[in-house]
Amino acid sequence: MKIRAYNPDWAFNSALRKRAARWQRQQLANSEQLAAIEALYPLEYYRPVWPLRVGLFIFSCLGVALGGSFLLLMTGSHTPFASGLVFCVACFALLELLIKEQRCYHAGVDNALLYAGLSSASGLIYYAFSEYLWPQRGGYHLDLGATYLVVLLVLALLVAATLRYADAVVTAAAVAAALLLVALFGLNSPKGQMLLPFLLMGAAGGLLLLYRKLAQHAANLYLTDYYANCLLTLKVLSLAVLYLAGNYLVVREGSAELHHEFTSTQIPFAPVFYALTAGVPLLYIVLGLRRADRPLLLLGLLALAFSLFTLRHYRSLLPPEVAAVAAGTLLTVLAGALLRFLRPARGGLTSMPDDEPRHFNLENLIQAQTAHAPDAPATGGFEFGGGHSGGGGATGQF
Amino acid sequence: MSAPPSARYLADLQRRNLLPPEQAASIAAAESTQPFSLHYELRALLYLGITLLAGGLGVLIYQNIDTISHGVIIAVIAALMAACFGYAARHRAPFTWGMIPKTSVGADYLLLLGCLLFVVLEGYVQYQYGLFGSRYGLATAVPALVFLPLAYWFDHRGVLAMGLTALASWVGLTVAPLAVLTENEFWNEHIRGAAIVLGVLLMAAGFYSEHQGRKAHFAFTYLLLGSNLALAALATSLVGTSLYEPLGLSYVVVMLALCAGLYWYARRTQSYWFLVLAAGYAYFATGYVLVELLLLLPSDAVFMAAFFLLPTSAVLVVLFFINIRKIMHGPADAPKPPFSSPQA
C-alpha cells in the first residue's frame, strides 16, 4: 500500500496550473502556452467550490452520525468496543473507496469520513486503556502515566494520518496533541507549573524548527504541494502558540485560573512577559515584511492587536471613544499614506494588488493581441453564482 | 514561504518542452524581483481606521449633543449625503438597459454611502422631530421610492437590494396592524401572505428582466431576495398547517413550482447558488410530505422508517452535490465545462 492516499499528481498539477495562470495574467506566458500546459497537466480529481464543500461536509457528518447511531441501535449497547471498531473500520474503508472510485480530494465528504474515523479511533484507544488494560486503576480516571501513553498513541495516530491524508485539521490536532503532552508534563509539578509558559514556548519553538527543517528539506521536492497545507498549518500554529504563551494577559489569567484565584494578581517574571508581549508582534511584522512572508505578517498584525488589547485590559490610558478617534485617525492617515507612498514599489514592497500585470512587456502584449485565441479568463467554468458579487453587498472590485 | 519558488514547476515544464529556456529564465527572474504586495493588508487597515474613527466620533457627538445642536448635525449629514450623490452623479455613465462597465470604483462606493446616509438622515429626523409621526409605512416607503429609481439610473445592484429591502418592510408594515409587532406575533397570517405575494412578484420581476434583457443582471438580486422571501414564508406556513388541508397541499405545490423556476434560472445562468437554493427548499418540501405520510404508519414502524429515511436522505444530498455538475450541464453528452480551476 502506498503511503499517500491521494495521487500526488493532483496537488502538483493544480499548483502548477495556478502558477501558470498567474504567469499568463502577468503576461510572462501567452494563452496558447497556458492551454498547452492545462492540456498536459489535467485535474483529474473532484473538488468543488468551497460552499459546496461545506455543504458536502455537513451532510456527510449527518450521514455518518446517523449511520453510526443506526449501527449502535442494531448491535445494542452491549459491545461498545466492537461496534466502535466496526464504525471506525467502516469510515476508513468508505474513505479509501471514495478516494479511489470518486477521486474526492479534500472535497468535504472525505474530510468528514477522515475526522469521524480518527475521532472514533482515538475514542477506542482511550476506552481500551480505561476499560481493559488498567481497569483496576479506576474507570475513567487514568493516572498521569497512562494519560501520557494515551496522548502519545493518539499523537502517533494523527501523525500517521497526516502523512497519509495531508489534511490541515488533522495536522492542527497533531500539533495540539504534542503541546498537550508538554503541558501535562509541566502541570505535573509546582515548578513545572511556574515554568509552563516557557515550556510551551520551547515546544512551539521546537515545532518551528521542525517546520523549517521540513520546509528546507521539501523545497524542491515533488511532494511539497501535497503537504503544503500541513506545513502552513504547522507554521501558523507554532507561531501563534509562541506568541500566546508569552503574552502577559494569557499568562496572568491562566495562572490565576490554575491556582483557583478569583482575581488575577501580578505574576513572577512580569518584565519578561511585558517585553515578550510588546516585542514578539513587532518581530513578526518586521520579519514578515523582510522575508515577504504573508502568514507571518498577518499573524504579527493580529498579535499586535491582541497586545494592545492586553495593554488596555490592565491600564486604561484614554476614555474608549477618544482612544478610538485617535487610533482611527492614526490608522487612516498611516494606511492612506502608505497606499500612496508604495504605489511604485519601494524597497521590495508595493501597495499594488498582487495580480496586476506589472511586467508590462510590449512584445508579449502584441503577441497576446495578435494571437487568435482570446485571453481566456483564468477562472474556469466552475464559477459560483452569476459570476458577480450579489445581494446587498458592494459590486465594485477591490 | 508565502510564494514558494517556482523552480520545480519550471524544471518540469522544460522537461516536457512546454517552455523555452529563455522564457523560463525570464519568469524566474521576474518572480525573484517581484515586490511584496501589501495591497489588501493596507486596505484592511484603512477600513479598520475608518470604522474606529466613525464609531469614536459617533460616541463623542452623542455625548456632546447638548453643545452641538441637532440642526448642525442634520445639516452635516445632509451635506455629506449631497456630496456623495453629487460625486456619483458626476461620474455616472449614460443609461442603458444593459450592464454598464464600472468606470469609477469610488463613485460606486460613494453612491452606496450616500444611500446609507439617507437612511441615517431619515431616521434622525424621525427620531428627533417625528417627521412622519406614527405613519411608519410612509417612513419605509420613502427609501424604497428613492432607492429603486437610483438603482436603475446608476446601474447599482447594492442600491437595488437596499430598495427592495425597504419595499419589503413597507409591505410588511402596511399589511400588519402595528399591534402585531408589539405582541410578538411577527409571523402572522397576513405577513406570511404578503411575503409570499411580494416574493412571487419580485421573482416575476427577476424572470421578466432576465427574459426581456431589461437590466438582466438585476435578475440575480430580484430572484435571490424574492425567492428567499416567498420560500421562507411558504416553509414557515407549511409547518403550521396540515398536509391534508387544501391550503397545506397548495403550499407544497407552490413551493415546488417556485423551486422549478429557480432550477430553470440556475441552469440558464449556470448559477450554483440558485441550484442549491432550489434543491434546499425542494428537499424541505418533499421531506415534509414524506414525514406527514410516515406519521400515518403505526408507531414502531415510524421509528424504524425514520432511522432508515434520515441517513438515506443525507446520502441523497451528498450524491446531489457530487453530481451537481452533471445536473447543471445536463446529461453526459452536453459539452463539458473547462474545469480549469475547481478550487476557486
PDB file of C-alpha atoms in Angstrom, chain A residues 272-365:
ATOM      1  CA  VAL A 272       9.928  39.261  30.746  1.00  0.00           C
ATOM      2  CA  PHE A 273       6.311  38.925  29.713  1.00  0.00           C
ATOM      3  CA  TYR A 274       5.932  42.680  29.167  1.00  0.00           C
ATOM      4  CA  ALA A 275       8.869  42.515  26.796  1.00  0.00           C
ATOM      5  CA  LEU A 276       7.520  39.428  25.013  1.00  0.00           C
ATOM      6  CA  THR A 277       4.043  40.928  24.657  1.00  0.00           C
ATOM      7  CA  ALA A 278       5.443  44.073  23.110  1.00  0.00           C
ATOM      8  CA  GLY A 279       8.328  42.575  21.201  1.00  0.00           C
ATOM      9  CA  VAL A 280       7.043  39.416  19.544  1.00  0.00           C
ATOM     10  CA  PRO A 281       4.397  41.149  17.348  1.00  0.00           C
ATOM     11  CA  LEU A 282       6.925  43.710  16.162  1.00  0.00           C
ATOM     12  CA  LEU A 283       9.416  40.945  15.442  1.00  0.00           C
ATOM     13  CA  TYR A 284       6.791  39.036  13.437  1.00  0.00           C
ATOM     14  CA  ILE A 285       5.837  42.128  11.432  1.00  0.00           C
ATOM     15  CA  VAL A 286       9.417  43.113  10.658  1.00  0.00           C
ATOM     16  CA  LEU A 287      10.399  39.570   9.705  1.00  0.00           C
ATOM     17  CA  GLY A 288       7.210  39.155   7.671  1.00  0.00           C
ATOM     18  CA  LEU A 289       7.958  42.292   5.688  1.00  0.00           C
ATOM     19  CA  ARG A 290      11.608  41.456   5.176  1.00  0.00           C
ATOM     20  CA  ARG A 291      11.023  37.887   4.093  1.00  0.00           C
ATOM     21  CA  ALA A 292       7.859  38.670   2.078  1.00  0.00           C
ATOM     22  CA  ASP A 293       6.110  36.166   4.309  1.00  0.00           C
ATOM     23  CA  ARG A 294       2.390  36.901   4.357  1.00  0.00           C
ATOM     24  CA  PRO A 295       1.269  34.456   7.095  1.00  0.00           C
ATOM     25  CA  LEU A 296       3.961  35.808   9.407  1.00  0.00           C
ATOM     26  CA  LEU A 297       2.956  39.408   8.658  1.00  0.00           C
ATOM     27  CA  LEU A 298      -0.744  38.768   9.232  1.00  0.00           C
ATOM     28  CA  LEU A 299      -0.032  36.905  12.467  1.00  0.00           C
ATOM     29  CA  GLY A 300       2.124  39.835  13.552  1.00  0.00           C
ATOM     30  CA  LEU A 301      -0.716  42.283  12.910  1.00  0.00           C
ATOM     31  CA  LEU A 302      -3.179  40.108  14.816  1.00  0.00           C
ATOM     32  CA  ALA A 303      -0.686  39.698  17.656  1.00  0.00           C
ATOM     33  CA  LEU A 304      -0.176  43.460  17.751  1.00  0.00           C
ATOM     34  CA  ALA A 305      -3.931  43.964  18.104  1.00  0.00           C
ATOM     35  CA  PHE A 306      -4.032  41.431  20.935  1.00  0.00           C
ATOM     36  CA  SER A 307      -1.057  43.100  22.629  1.00  0.00           C
ATOM     37  CA  LEU A 308      -2.866  46.441  22.519  1.00  0.00           C
ATOM     38  CA  PHE A 309      -5.915  44.741  23.984  1.00  0.00           C
ATOM     39  CA  THR A 310      -3.679  43.331  26.731  1.00  0.00           C
ATOM     40  CA  LEU A 311      -2.372  46.804  27.490  1.00  0.00           C
ATOM     41  CA  ARG A 312      -5.856  48.318  27.656  1.00  0.00           C
ATOM     42  CA  HIS A 313      -7.078  45.430  29.777  1.00  0.00           C
ATOM     43  CA  TYR A 314      -4.797  46.421  32.648  1.00  0.00           C
ATOM     44  CA  ARG A 315      -4.117  50.113  32.051  1.00  0.00           C
ATOM     45  CA  SER A 316      -6.872  52.239  30.573  1.00  0.00           C
ATOM     46  CA  LEU A 317      -4.948  55.158  29.117  1.00  0.00           C
ATOM     47  CA  LEU A 318      -7.729  57.170  27.495  1.00  0.00           C
ATOM     48  CA  PRO A 319     -11.518  57.004  27.504  1.00  0.00           C
ATOM     49  CA  PRO A 320     -12.559  54.493  24.808  1.00  0.00           C
ATOM     50  CA  GLU A 321     -14.159  56.980  22.430  1.00  0.00           C
ATOM     51  CA  VAL A 322     -11.138  59.293  22.470  1.00  0.00           C
ATOM     52  CA  ALA A 323      -8.829  56.304  22.007  1.00  0.00           C
ATOM     53  CA  ALA A 324     -10.983  55.105  19.100  1.00  0.00           C
ATOM     54  CA  VAL A 325     -10.863  58.508  17.412  1.00  0.00           C
ATOM     55  CA  ALA A 326      -7.118  58.838  17.934  1.00  0.00           C
ATOM     56  CA  ALA A 327      -6.344  55.293  16.785  1.00  0.00           C
ATOM     57  CA  GLY A 328      -8.747  55.632  13.864  1.00  0.00           C
ATOM     58  CA  THR A 329      -7.145  58.867  12.710  1.00  0.00           C
ATOM     59  CA  LEU A 330      -3.673  57.411  13.038  1.00  0.00           C
ATOM     60  CA  LEU A 331      -4.565  54.218  11.180  1.00  0.00           C
ATOM     61  CA  THR A 332      -6.427  56.046   8.418  1.00  0.00           C
ATOM     62  CA  VAL A 333      -3.637  58.519   7.837  1.00  0.00           C
ATOM     63  CA  LEU A 334      -0.937  55.853   8.044  1.00  0.00           C
ATOM     64  CA  ALA A 335      -2.652  53.362   5.763  1.00  0.00           C
ATOM     65  CA  GLY A 336      -3.672  56.055   3.285  1.00  0.00           C
ATOM     66  CA  ALA A 337      -0.170  57.491   3.192  1.00  0.00           C
ATOM     67  CA  LEU A 338       1.397  54.045   2.732  1.00  0.00           C
ATOM     68  CA  LEU A 339      -1.080  53.183  -0.017  1.00  0.00           C
ATOM     69  CA  ARG A 340       0.091  56.258  -1.895  1.00  0.00           C
ATOM     70  CA  PHE A 341       3.769  56.024  -0.934  1.00  0.00           C
ATOM     71  CA  LEU A 342       4.139  52.425  -2.112  1.00  0.00           C
ATOM     72  CA  ARG A 343       2.330  52.942  -5.417  1.00  0.00           C
ATOM     73  CA  PRO A 344       5.521  52.312  -7.322  1.00  0.00           C
ATOM     74  CA  ALA A 345       7.314  49.557  -5.440  1.00  0.00           C
ATOM     75  CA  ARG A 346       9.810  50.755  -2.851  1.00  0.00           C
ATOM     76  CA  GLY A 347      12.276  48.526  -1.046  1.00  0.00           C
ATOM     77  CA  GLY A 348      10.607  45.376  -2.333  1.00  0.00           C
ATOM     78  CA  LEU A 349       7.207  46.439  -1.042  1.00  0.00           C
ATOM     79  CA  THR A 350       4.254  47.725  -3.024  1.00  0.00           C
ATOM     80  CA  SER A 351       0.659  48.698  -2.412  1.00  0.00           C
ATOM     81  CA  MET A 352      -0.476  47.488  -5.829  1.00  0.00           C
ATOM     82  CA  PRO A 353      -2.604  44.337  -5.896  1.00  0.00           C
ATOM     83  CA  ASP A 354      -0.715  41.117  -6.473  1.00  0.00           C
ATOM     84  CA  ASP A 355      -2.017  40.016  -9.823  1.00  0.00           C
ATOM     85  CA  GLU A 356      -1.824  43.244 -11.738  1.00  0.00           C
ATOM     86  CA  PRO A 357       0.072  42.805 -14.978  1.00  0.00           C
ATOM     87  CA  ARG A 358       3.071  44.688 -13.685  1.00  0.00           C
ATOM     88  CA  HIS A 359       5.617  43.206 -16.025  1.00  0.00           C
ATOM     89  CA  PHE A 360       4.308  45.185 -18.879  1.00  0.00           C
ATOM     90  CA  ASN A 361       6.073  43.885 -21.891  1.00  0.00           C
ATOM     91  CA  LEU A 362       5.213  45.325 -25.281  1.00  0.00           C
ATOM     92  CA  GLU A 363       6.317  42.230 -27.128  1.00  0.00           C
ATOM     93  CA  ASN A 364       4.152  39.945 -25.029  1.00  0.00           C
ATOM     94  CA  LEU A 365       1.271  42.376 -25.337  1.00  0.00           C
TER      95      LEU A 365
END
